[in-house]
Amino acid sequence: MTNVSFHTYADLDQDQRAALLRRSEADLSGVIEKVKPIIEAVRTEGDEALVRFARDFDRSEGVHKGNLKVTEAEFDAAFKLVDADVIEAIKFGTENIRSFHEEQKPETMWMKEIRPGAFAGDRFTPIQSVALYVPRGKGSFPSVTMMTSGPAMVAGVPNVAIVTPPAPDGTVDAATLVAARLAGVETVYKVGGAQAVAAVAYGTDTIKPALKIVGPGSPWVVAAKRLLAGVLDTGLPAGPSEAVIFADDTVNGSLAALDLLIEAEHGPDSSAYLVTHSRRVAEEALAALPGFWAQMTEQRVGFSTTVLTGRNGGIVLTESVDQSYDFINAYAPEHLEILSTEPYDHLGRITEASEILLGQYTPCSIGNFGLGPNAVLPTSRWARTYGPLSVTDFVKRSSIGYVTAAGFPLLAGHAHKLALYEGFSSHAIAVSDERYKHVR
């Protein structure tokens, strides 16, 4: 039997407990140094660098300067290459995602009368250009296209483009193109990795620069986002997948094992823990894993065993349910499942998780593929300050103020006092009687 990492939490010292919280991307220093010349090459060489990196990193000989952008014919062909049942599943998820995110869309403008004759409020307008990163290194992910393009289109972003790595023959994953078109996105570029982030930051002859990029990616993508954060808005930090499966003593451990494998199979850099205070659940899960591995593909078995036998995954047996809550809140997972016959009993004690899926019929699979809430989520404990990707990530807020002649004297008087106190003479003059001499 594969030696799954098993941690008895009470036996761990402070350093060992802290080690459980680390993610694979925690130290990006080595990757950042490798990414720097890639960014500089894209900045100075543009499309030529993108073609070279497609060949070097993606093993794609089919990409050249003339076909970096997906054509309408390629979109049309994609619908013939994807099975009808998969297209139907993409349509189903796209509809749910759009429906969910339409409820998030803020009203265009609101205003409140703060004092008589003085009004203040907010106005929301779409960001003018956004790039959506759709990974491909460990598979094809039309679901990421659905999750990123859905809220962007609901928000009304006028210029949306997808960047995604090419296949060796220079094509883009057909299901990704289907998902893009069904969402309403018709601009897709054949570029991935750090070079994609650089391309949308600086622009090339083919690729238009964007104001923001969103979407999950490898440590190379995360490193490029960090380096380019001063050039474009890099959005919420979404790196390799991670999940905590919390199970109390009301459920079968085999169910916990089944769901533990969901995010663990994303790649060897994923993180996945089963956290439980029930030894029965832990031991049942441990016993059930080989049976599930026997039903999986060789590649995904390799990914998930690497995770669950390594430093970023396994089983954590706590002494009490309160200790389980403490671990989850300290870990601040991207995905959290609460496996219990009464999941709402636990929900109130967990504050640090980006996605919380309740009960025995809500596995991460359903969240990933179209329940409605967004599955592009903050990783590496950023759930403590960030939420899931949403419509609000694609709009910007402007404050609106309007003071009438009747409302001016009250606000001006208080502003005048504070302006003088802080030493701003021009501020003070602008709200003094001098103003009346110049107003028509």
Tab-separated table of N, CA and C in Angstrom, residues 70 75 97 166 189 233 236 241 299 316 336 390:
chain	number	residue	atom	x	y	z
A	70	VAL	N	-6.214	32.756	-32.454
A	70	VAL	CA	-7.139	31.741	-32.965
A	70	VAL	C	-8.071	32.370	-33.990
A	75	PHE	N	-12.373	28.245	-34.324
A	75	PHE	CA	-13.530	28.186	-33.426
A	75	PHE	C	-14.595	27.251	-33.996
A	97	ILE	N	-23.305	29.372	-14.193
A	97	ILE	CA	-22.307	30.370	-13.802
A	97	ILE	C	-22.802	31.782	-14.111
A	166	PRO	N	-0.448	26.499	-26.291
A	166	PRO	CA	-0.772	25.714	-27.479
A	166	PRO	C	-0.341	24.260	-27.327
A	189	TYR	N	-5.610	33.745	-27.650
A	189	TYR	CA	-4.221	33.727	-28.101
A	189	TYR	C	-3.532	32.440	-27.662
A	233	ASP	N	-2.787	44.892	-13.387
A	233	ASP	CA	-3.461	44.315	-12.225
A	233	ASP	C	-3.447	42.794	-12.391
A	236	LEU	N	-6.580	38.229	-8.110
A	236	LEU	CA	-6.399	37.428	-6.906
A	236	LEU	C	-5.324	36.369	-7.138
A	241	SER	N	-3.745	23.911	-7.243
A	241	SER	CA	-4.960	23.565	-6.505
A	241	SER	C	-4.662	23.084	-5.088
A	299	GLN	N	-1.802	8.701	-15.060
A	299	GLN	CA	-1.271	10.038	-14.814
A	299	GLN	C	-1.832	10.635	-13.531
A	316	VAL	N	-4.736	14.314	8.430
A	316	VAL	CA	-4.431	14.973	9.697
A	316	VAL	C	-5.481	14.541	10.718
A	336	LEU	N	-12.837	23.912	0.501
A	336	LEU	CA	-13.130	23.197	1.738
A	336	LEU	C	-14.434	22.439	1.578
A	390	SER	N	-15.155	37.088	-8.974
A	390	SER	CA	-16.556	37.504	-9.040
A	390	SER	C	-16.722	38.631	-10.040
